[in-house]
XYZ file of C-alpha atoms in Angstrom:
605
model
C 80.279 55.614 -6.370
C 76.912 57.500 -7.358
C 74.943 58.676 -4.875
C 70.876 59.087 -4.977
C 69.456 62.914 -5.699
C 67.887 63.729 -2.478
C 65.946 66.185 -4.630
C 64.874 63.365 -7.039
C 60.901 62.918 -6.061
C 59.638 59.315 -5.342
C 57.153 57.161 -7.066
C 53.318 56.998 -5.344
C 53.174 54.237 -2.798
C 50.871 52.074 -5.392
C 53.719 52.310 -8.310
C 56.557 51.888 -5.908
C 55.762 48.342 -4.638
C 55.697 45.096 -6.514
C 54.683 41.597 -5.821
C 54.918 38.554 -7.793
C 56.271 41.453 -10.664
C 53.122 43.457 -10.523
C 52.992 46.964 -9.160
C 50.632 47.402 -5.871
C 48.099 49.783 -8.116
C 47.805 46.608 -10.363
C 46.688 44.337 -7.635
C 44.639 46.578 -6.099
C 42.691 47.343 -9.621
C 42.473 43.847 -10.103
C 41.232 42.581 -6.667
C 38.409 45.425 -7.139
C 37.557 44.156 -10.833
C 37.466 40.894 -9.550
C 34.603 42.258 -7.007
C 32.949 43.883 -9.462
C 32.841 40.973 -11.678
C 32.106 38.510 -8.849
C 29.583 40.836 -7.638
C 28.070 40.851 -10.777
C 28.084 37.581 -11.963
C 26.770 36.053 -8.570
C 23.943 38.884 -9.084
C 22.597 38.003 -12.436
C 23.507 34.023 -11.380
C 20.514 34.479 -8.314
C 18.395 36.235 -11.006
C 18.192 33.260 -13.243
C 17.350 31.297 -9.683
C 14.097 33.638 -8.839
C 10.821 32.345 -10.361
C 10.084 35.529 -11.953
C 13.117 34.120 -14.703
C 11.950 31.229 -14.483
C 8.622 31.658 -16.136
C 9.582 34.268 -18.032
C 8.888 32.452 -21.023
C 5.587 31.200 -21.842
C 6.097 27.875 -21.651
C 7.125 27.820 -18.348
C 4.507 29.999 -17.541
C 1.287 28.711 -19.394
C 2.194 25.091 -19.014
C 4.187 23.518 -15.780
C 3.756 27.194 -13.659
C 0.201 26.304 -13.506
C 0.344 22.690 -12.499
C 2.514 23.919 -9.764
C 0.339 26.686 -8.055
C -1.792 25.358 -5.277
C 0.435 22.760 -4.407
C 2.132 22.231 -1.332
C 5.225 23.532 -2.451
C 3.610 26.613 -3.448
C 0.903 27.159 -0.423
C 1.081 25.689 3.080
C 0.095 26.018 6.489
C 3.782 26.810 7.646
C 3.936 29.907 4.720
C 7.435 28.449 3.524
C 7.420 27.821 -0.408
C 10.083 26.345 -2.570
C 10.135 27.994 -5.890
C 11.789 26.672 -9.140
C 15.022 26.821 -7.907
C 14.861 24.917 -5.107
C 13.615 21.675 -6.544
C 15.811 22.004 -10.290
C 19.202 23.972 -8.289
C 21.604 22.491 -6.035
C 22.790 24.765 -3.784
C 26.351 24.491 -3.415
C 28.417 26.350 -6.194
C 30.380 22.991 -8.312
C 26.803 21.459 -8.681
C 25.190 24.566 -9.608
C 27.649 25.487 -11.975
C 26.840 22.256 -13.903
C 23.339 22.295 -13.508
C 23.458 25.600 -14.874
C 25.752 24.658 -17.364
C 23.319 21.694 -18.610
C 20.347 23.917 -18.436
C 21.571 26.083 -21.121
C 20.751 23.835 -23.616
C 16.994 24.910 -22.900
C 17.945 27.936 -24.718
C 18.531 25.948 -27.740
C 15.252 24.777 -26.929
C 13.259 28.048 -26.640
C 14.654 28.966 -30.135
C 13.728 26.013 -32.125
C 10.544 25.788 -30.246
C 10.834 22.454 -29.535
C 7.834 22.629 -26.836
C 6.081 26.218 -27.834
C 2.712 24.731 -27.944
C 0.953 22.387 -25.494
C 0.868 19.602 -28.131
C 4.517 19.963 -28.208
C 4.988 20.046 -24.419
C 3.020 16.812 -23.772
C 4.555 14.823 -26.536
C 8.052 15.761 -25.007
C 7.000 15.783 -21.122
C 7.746 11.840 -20.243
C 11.046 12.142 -21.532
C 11.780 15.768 -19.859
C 10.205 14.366 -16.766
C 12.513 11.704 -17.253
C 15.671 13.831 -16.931
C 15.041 15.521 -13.930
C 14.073 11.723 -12.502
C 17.731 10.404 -13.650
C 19.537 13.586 -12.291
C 17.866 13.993 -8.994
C 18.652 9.747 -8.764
C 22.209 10.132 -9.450
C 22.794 12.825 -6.642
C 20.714 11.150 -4.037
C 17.675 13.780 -4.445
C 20.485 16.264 -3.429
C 18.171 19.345 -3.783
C 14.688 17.523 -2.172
C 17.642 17.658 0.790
C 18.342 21.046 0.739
C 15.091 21.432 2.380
C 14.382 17.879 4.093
C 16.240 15.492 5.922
C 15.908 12.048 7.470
C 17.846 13.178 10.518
C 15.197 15.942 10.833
C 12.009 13.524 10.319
C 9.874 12.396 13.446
C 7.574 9.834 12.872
C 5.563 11.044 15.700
C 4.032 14.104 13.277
C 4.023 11.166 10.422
C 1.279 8.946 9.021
C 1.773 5.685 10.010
C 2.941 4.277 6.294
C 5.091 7.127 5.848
C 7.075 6.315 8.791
C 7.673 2.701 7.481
C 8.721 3.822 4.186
C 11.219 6.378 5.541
C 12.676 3.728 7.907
C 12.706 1.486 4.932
C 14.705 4.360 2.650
C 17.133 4.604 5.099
C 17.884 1.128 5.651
C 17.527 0.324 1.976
C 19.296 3.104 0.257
C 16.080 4.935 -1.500
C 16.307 8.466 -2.347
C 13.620 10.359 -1.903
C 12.497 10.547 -5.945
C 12.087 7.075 -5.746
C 8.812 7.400 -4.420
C 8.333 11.436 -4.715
C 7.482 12.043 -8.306
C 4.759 14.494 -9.197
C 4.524 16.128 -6.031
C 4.666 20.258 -8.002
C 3.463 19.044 -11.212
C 1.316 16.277 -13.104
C 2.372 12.657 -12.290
C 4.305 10.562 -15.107
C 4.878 7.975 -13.318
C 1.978 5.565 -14.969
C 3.397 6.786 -18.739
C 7.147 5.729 -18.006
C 7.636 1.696 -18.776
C 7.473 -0.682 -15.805
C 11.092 -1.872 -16.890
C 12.558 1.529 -16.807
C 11.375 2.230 -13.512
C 12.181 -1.116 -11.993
C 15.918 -0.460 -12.691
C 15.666 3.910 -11.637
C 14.145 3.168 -8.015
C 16.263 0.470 -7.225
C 17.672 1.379 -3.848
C 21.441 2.192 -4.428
C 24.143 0.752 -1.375
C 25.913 4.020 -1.769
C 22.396 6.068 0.035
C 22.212 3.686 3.145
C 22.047 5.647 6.439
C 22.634 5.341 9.564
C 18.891 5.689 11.000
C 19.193 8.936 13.400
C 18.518 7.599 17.094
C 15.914 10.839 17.022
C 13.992 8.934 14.573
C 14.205 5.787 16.842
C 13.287 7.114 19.943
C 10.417 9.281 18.355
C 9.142 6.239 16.739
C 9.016 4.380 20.186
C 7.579 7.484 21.356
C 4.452 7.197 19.098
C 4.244 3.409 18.857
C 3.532 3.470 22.692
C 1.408 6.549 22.597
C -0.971 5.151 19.817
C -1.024 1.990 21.539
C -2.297 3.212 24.637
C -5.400 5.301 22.997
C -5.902 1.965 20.861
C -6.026 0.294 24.465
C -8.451 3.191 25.953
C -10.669 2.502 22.776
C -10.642 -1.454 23.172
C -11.474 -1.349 26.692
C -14.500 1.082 25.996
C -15.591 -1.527 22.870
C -15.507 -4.427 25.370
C -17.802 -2.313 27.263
C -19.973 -2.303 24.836
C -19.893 -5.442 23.939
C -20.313 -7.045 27.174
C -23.257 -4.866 27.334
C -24.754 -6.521 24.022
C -23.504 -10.185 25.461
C -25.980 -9.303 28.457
C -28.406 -8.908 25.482
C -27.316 -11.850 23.951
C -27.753 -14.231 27.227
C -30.984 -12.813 28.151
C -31.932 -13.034 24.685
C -30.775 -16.876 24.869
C -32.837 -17.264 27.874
C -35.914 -15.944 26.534
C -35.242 -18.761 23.325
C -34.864 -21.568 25.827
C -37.724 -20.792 27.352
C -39.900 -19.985 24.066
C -38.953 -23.933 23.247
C -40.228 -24.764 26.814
C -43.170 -23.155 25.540
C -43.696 -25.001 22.743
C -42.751 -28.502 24.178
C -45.563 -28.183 26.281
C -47.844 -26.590 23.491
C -47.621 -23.718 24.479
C -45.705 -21.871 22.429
C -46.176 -18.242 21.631
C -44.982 -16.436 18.288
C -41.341 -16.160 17.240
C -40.057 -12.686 19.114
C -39.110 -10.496 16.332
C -35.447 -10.264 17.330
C -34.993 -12.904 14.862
C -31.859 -15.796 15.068
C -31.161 -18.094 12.972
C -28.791 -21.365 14.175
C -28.106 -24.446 12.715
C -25.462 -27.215 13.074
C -25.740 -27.520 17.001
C -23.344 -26.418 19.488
C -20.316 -27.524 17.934
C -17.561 -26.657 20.746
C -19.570 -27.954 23.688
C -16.478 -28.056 25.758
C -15.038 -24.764 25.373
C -15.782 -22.124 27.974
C -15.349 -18.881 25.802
C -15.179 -16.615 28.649
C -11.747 -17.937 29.027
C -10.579 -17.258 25.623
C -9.093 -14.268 25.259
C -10.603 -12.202 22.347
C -8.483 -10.696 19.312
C -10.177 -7.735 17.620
C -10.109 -6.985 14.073
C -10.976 -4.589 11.976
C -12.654 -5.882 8.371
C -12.440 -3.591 5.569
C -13.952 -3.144 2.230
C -11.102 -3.733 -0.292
C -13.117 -2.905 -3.703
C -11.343 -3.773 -7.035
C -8.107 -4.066 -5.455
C -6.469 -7.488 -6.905
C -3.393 -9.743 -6.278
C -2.037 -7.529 -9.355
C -2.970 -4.554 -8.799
C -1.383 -4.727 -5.049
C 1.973 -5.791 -7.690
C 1.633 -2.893 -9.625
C 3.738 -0.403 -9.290
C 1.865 2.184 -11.061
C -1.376 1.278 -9.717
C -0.124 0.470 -6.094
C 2.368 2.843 -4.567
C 3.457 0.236 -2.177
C 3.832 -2.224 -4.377
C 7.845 -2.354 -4.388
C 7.794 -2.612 -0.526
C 6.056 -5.667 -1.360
C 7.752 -7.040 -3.907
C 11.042 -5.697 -3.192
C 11.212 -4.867 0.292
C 9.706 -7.723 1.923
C 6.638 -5.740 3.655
C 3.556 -7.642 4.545
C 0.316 -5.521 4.242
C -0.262 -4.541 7.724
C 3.159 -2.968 7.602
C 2.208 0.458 5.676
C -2.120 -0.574 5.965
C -2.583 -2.217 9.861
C -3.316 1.565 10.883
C -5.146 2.786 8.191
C -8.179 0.152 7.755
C -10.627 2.721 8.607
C -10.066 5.290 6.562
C -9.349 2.620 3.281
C -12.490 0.643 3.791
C -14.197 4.094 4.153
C -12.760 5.364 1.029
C -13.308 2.068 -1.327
C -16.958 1.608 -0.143
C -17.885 5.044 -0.976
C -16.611 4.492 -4.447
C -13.174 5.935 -4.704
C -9.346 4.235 -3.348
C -6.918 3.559 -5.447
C -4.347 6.465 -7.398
C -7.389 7.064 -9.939
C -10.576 6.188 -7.618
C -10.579 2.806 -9.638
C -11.457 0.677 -6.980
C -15.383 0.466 -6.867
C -16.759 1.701 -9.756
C -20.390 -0.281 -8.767
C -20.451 1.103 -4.721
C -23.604 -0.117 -2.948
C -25.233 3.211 -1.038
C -24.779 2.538 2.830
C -22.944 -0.019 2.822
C -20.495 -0.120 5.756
C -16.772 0.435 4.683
C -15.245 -2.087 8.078
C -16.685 -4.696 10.407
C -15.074 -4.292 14.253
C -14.770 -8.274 14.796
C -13.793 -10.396 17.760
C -11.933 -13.376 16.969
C -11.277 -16.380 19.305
C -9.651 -19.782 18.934
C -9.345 -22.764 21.181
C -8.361 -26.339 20.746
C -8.594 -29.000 22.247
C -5.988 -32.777 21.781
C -8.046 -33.415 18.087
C -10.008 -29.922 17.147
C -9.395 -26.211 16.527
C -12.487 -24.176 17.385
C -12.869 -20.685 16.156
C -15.184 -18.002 17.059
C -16.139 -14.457 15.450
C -18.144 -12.041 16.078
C -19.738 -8.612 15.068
C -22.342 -6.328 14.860
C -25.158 -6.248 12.360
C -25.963 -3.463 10.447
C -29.059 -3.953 8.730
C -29.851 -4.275 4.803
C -28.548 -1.839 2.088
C -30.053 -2.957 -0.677
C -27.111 -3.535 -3.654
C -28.603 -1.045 -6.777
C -27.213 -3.925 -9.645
C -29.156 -6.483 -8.621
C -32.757 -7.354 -8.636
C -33.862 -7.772 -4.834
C -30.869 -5.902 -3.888
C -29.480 -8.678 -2.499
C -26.474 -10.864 -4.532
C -26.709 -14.122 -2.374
C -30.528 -13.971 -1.042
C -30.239 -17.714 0.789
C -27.801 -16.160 3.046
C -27.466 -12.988 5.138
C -23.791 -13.706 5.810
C -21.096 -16.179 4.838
C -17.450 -16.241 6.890
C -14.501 -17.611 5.611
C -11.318 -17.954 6.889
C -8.197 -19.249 4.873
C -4.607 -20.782 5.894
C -1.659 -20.388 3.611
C -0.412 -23.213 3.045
C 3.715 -23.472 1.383
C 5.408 -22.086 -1.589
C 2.633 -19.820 -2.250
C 4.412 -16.155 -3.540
C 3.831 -13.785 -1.502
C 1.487 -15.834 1.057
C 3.190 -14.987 4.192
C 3.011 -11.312 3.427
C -0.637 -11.063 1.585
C -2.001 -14.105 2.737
C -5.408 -14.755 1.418
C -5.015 -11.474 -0.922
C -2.792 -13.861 -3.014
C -5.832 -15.874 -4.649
C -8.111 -12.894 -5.509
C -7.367 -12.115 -9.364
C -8.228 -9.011 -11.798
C -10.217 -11.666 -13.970
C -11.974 -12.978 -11.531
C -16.219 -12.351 -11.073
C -17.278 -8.537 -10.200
C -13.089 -7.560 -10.849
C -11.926 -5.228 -14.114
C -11.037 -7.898 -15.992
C -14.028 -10.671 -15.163
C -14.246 -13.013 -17.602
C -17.441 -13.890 -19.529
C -19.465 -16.917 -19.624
C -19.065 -17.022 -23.384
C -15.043 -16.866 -23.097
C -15.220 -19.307 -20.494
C -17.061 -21.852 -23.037
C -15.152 -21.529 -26.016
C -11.866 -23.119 -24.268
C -12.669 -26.132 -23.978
C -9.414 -27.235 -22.377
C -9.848 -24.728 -19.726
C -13.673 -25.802 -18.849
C -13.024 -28.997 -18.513
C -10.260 -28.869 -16.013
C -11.641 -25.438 -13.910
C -15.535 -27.188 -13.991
C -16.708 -23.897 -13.722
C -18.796 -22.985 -16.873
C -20.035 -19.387 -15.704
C -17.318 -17.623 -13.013
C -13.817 -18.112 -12.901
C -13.471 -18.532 -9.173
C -10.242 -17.828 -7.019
C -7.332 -19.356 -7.571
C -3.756 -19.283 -7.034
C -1.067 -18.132 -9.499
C 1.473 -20.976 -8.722
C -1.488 -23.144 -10.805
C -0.952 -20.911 -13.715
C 2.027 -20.911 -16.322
C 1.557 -17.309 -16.691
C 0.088 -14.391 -14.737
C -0.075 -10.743 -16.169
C 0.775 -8.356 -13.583
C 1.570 -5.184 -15.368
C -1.605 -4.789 -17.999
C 1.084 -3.939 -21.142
C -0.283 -3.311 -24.134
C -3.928 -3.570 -22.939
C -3.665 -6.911 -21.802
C -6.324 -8.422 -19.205
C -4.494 -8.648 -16.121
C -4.585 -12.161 -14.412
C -4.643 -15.270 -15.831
C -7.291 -17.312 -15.760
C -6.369 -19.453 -18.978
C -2.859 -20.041 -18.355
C -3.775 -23.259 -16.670
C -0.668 -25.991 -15.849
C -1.070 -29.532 -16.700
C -3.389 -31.334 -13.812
C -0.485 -33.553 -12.890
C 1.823 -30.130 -12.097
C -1.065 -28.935 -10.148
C -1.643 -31.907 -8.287
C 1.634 -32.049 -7.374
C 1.096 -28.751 -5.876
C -1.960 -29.863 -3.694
C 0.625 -32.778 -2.406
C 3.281 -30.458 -1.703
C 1.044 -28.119 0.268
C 0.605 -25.127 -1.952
C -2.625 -24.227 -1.505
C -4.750 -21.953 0.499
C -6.887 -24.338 3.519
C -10.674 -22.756 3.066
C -13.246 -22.985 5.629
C -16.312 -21.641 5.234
C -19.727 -21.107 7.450
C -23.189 -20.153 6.352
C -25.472 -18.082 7.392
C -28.003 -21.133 8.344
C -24.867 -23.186 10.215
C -24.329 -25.313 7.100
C -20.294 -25.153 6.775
C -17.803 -26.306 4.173
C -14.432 -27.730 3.897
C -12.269 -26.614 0.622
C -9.051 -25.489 -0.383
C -7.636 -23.190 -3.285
C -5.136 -23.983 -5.752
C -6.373 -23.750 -9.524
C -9.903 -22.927 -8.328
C -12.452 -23.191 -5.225
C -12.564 -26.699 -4.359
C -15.009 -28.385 -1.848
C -13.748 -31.539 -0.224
C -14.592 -34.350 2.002
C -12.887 -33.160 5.054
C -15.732 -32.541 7.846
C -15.864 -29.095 9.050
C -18.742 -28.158 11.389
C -20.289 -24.588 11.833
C -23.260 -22.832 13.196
C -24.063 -19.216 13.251
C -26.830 -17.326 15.434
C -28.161 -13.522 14.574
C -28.983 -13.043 18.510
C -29.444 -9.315 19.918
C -27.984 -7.592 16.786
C -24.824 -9.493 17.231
C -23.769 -12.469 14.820
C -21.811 -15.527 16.328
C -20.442 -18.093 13.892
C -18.615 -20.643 15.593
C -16.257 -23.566 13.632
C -14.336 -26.535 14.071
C -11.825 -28.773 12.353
C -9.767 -31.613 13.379
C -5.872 -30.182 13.811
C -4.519 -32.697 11.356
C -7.901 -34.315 9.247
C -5.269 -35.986 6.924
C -6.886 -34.758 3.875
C -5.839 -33.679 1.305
C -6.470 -29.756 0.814
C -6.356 -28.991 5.123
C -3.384 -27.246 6.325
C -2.338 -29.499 9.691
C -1.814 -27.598 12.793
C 0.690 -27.597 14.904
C 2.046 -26.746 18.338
C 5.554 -24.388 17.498
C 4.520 -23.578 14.015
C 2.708 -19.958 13.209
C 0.751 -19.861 10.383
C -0.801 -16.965 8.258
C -4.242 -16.498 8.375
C -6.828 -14.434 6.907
C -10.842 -13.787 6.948
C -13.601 -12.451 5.466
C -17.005 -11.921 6.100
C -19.563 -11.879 3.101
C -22.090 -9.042 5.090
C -25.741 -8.311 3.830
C -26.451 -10.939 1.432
C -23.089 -9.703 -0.407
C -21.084 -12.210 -2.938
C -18.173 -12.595 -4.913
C -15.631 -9.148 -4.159
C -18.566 -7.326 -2.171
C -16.962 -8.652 1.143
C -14.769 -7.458 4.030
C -11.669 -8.980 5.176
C -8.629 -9.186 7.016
C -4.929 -8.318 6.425
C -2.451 -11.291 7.187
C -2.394 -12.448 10.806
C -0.296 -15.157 12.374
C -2.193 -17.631 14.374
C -0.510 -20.123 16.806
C -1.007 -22.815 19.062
C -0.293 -21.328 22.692
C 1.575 -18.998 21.999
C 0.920 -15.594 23.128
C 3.485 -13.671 20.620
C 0.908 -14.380 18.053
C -2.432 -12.057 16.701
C -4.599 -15.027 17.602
C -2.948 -17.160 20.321
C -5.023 -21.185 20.014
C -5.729 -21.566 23.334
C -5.648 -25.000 24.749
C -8.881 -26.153 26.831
């Protein structure tokens, strides 16, 4: 039996060991290369993250770099910017390994000099642009979300059509590229085809959340809050305008007794207040102190067309819309103000499109009351607002369009099976290609179809119509093409079917002398027999147009009313001797026979 030399010395502590059949000193040297190399790697791996790398070249630099300085991702009022890497790098390690992975083709790139000039850039830029669109879709905006968060969103600090939309992206599983493109650099959107980005914003099932019950209650929160100071504002306008109704009456009373004057020969000069009536008192029975008033706000809407509200690259809430099932006042009820403000002033629209002819002073809302009352065979309806005095328009002689009449109102009823009508309501028969719009159509145009004249009977102005009349309506403007479609005409007998089937937009229509007008639209402005009375009076700078129509006049063209049904109205009011486009008007409303759930409850007297 051999025994061990006690004298024998033993091996270090790092040799004498092993596991999994290498030596302790062997781990150990490995485990601290495998720092080192970590260490390293994760170091120069952050370097190619800082923005220093990433405009290290000078396309980077010279080209998108400069589009993004200034912008909100660079400069804000909180101090916290996202550079490069936070918008093009996820931040978890598997996804940035890929990205990273992917994004080494750019060196390939940089040494062909695929985009080393600016020419080069921009001829490449859609379909780069397009890249980053496809990725940041396919991971559900992952790195937009490194940053922001729908759980972390209160609508309270939110505009009023942002909060919609976000509510709508949660619901409807939108990412937030969908509708965020060009927010650090130029926006492509408009040069991308309408059929490619139909199918990339579709909302995906897979991105459907849960909407955070912090985004609920904040949203109650605010709705309350901003309905209250809209409350503390209407009481303080009915102030004001029971102050001018004082005017009004004594104003009334000094008439009345001006025509006692002149019954008995006596009669002095016209006071220089001014008022103009006509048509009688056409809702003799109704005591409109017991009406309750519905105030609206009127704006100036420009340019802005049935397609161009459809166009996606024009209109940024056009999917909503078309997709989503909004009505107008869902993103705009809040916003009227500051839009009609805009438009009048000769800007709105992504590229300040929407009045390129704006008419100096010219207000960009009308605050209006509206009331309605009927009685067992009439509605009655009753607006008013203030005047504002005459801005003389700069493209017309005499500065004023329509010089016969200070003001026109109109108010339209959507009738059935109009697209769209419940959610644009009278917004669905104003056209591109109609008179004053981009694409207006010219009298000569107009004369050489022959087919066309003869069934429109309207030899100088295509009028507004409805696109259910046409075979054909261009929406999108591809190639060039005129949007609308004013010649696309169906056969009469497919359009008179229409009228029978009630689709068609009910017009009524007041002048500024009282004179009124019964009409519909379908394939143009029609005037028709059904008897529609109206007066209007310019009394103590305060216009009242009052109107009524039988509830069911059994022609053909009036929408009948009736009790339990809601119906979508709209209204405009042609201000200043204005015509055509240069109007205000309403979103959609719902109006209803007593019923108090609706914007203008018919009140039965």
């Amino acid at each position: 039996m051999s025994q061990s030399n006690e004298n024998e010395p033993k091996k270090p502590i790092w040799s004498r060991y092993v596991f999994w059949g290498m030596p302790l000193a062997g781990i150990a040297g490995v485990f601290v290369a495998g720092i080192v190399f970590w260490g390293g790697f994760n170091t120069a791996m952050e370097a190619t993250n800082k923005e220093k790398f990433c405009i290290g070249c000078h396309e980077m630099e010279n080209f998108v770099y400069q589009e993004y300085k200034g912008t909100i991702h660079d400069v804000n009022r909180s101090g916290v910017g996202a550079v490069c890497a936070d918008c093009h790098v996820p931040k978890d390690w598997t996804h940035k390994m890929i990205r990273k992975i992917k994004a080494s083709r750019e060196l390939w790139g940089k040494a062909t000099g695929s985009i080393s000039t600016k020419e080069k850039f921009e001829a490449k830029r859609l379909h780069l642009a397009m890249n980053e669109w496809e990725r940041m879709k396919a991971n559900d905006s992952k790195e937009c979300r490194n940053c922001h968060g729908f759980e972390s969103m209160m609508p309270e600090f939110q505009k009023p059509r942002a909060r919609q939309q976000h509510l709508n992206a949660m619901e409807a599983g939108q990412t937030c590229i969908d509708c965020h493109k060009g927010i650090a650099h130029s926006d492509l959107r408009d040069r991308a085809d309408e059929d490619y980005l139909e199918e990339l914003e579709t909302p995906n099932p897979k991105f459907v959340r849960e909407v955070p019950q912090e985004y609920l209650d904040s949203l109650a929160y605010i709705t309350e809050k901003e309905a209250e100071e809209a409350a503390v504002v209407k009481a303080a306008e009915k102030q004001a305008q029971e102050a001018v109704q004082a005017q009004i009456l004594a104003a009334v009373e000094a008439a009345r007794a001006e025509e006692q004057a002149k019954a008995a020969g006596t009669a002095t000069e016209a006071s220089a207040d001014g008022a103009a009536a006509g048509g009688g008192n056409v809702a003799p029975n109704i005591d409109w102190d017991a009406v309750a008033g519905t105030d609206l706000t009127l704006f100036y809407p420009g340019q802005a067309s049935f397609e161009w509200v459809q166009n996606g690259k024009q209109h940024g809430g056009a999917r909503p819309l078309t997709k989503g099932g909004d009505k107008c006042t869902t993103c705009h009820a809040a916003e009227l103000e500051a839009i009609g403000s805009k438009v009048v002033g000769g800007a709105g629209g992504k590229n300040d499109e929407l009045e390129p002819t704006p008419i100096p002073g010219k207000r960009g809302t009308i605050s209006t009351t509206v009331q309605a009352a009927h009685d067992d065979e009439n509605i009655y309806i009753r607006l008013q607002w203030p005047d504002a005095g005459h801005n003389p328009a700069p493209f017309v002689d005499g500065g004023k369009m329509d010089p016969d009449n200070q003001i026109k109102v109109a108010m339209m009823i959507t009738g059935t099976g109009i697209e769209l009508g419940e959610q644009v309501g009278c917004w669905a028969s104003c056209h591109a290609d109609n008179t004053y719009m981009p694409f207006a159509v010219e009298p000569d145009a107009i004369a050489a179809n022959a087919a066309v004249l003869e069934q429109l009977q309207t030899p100088d102005t295509i009028t507004k119509y409805l696109a259910e009349s046409r075979t054909d309506i261009e929406i999108r403007g591809r190639g060039g093409k005129p949007q609308g479609g004013w010649d696309q005409l169906k056969p009469q007998e497919e359009i008179d079917q229409l009228l029978a089937d009630g689709t068609f937009l009910d017009l009524l229509r007041v002048y500024a002398d009282g004179t009124a007008q019964n009409g519909h639209i379908l394939e143009r402005r029609v005037a028709e027999d059904g008897e529609l009375m109206g007066e209007a009076t310019l009394s103590g700078g305060m216009w009242t147009v009052v109107f009524a129509r039988a509830l069911n006049s059994g022609v053909a063209g009036d929408v009948p009313l009736e009790a339990g049904k809601t119906y979508t109205v709209g209204f405009a009011i042609h201000d200043d001797f204005a015509a055509a486009r240069f109007h205000h008007v309403s979103l959609d409303l719902h109006m209803a026979l007593d019923d108090d759930a609706a914007a203008i409850n018919v009140i039965k007297q």
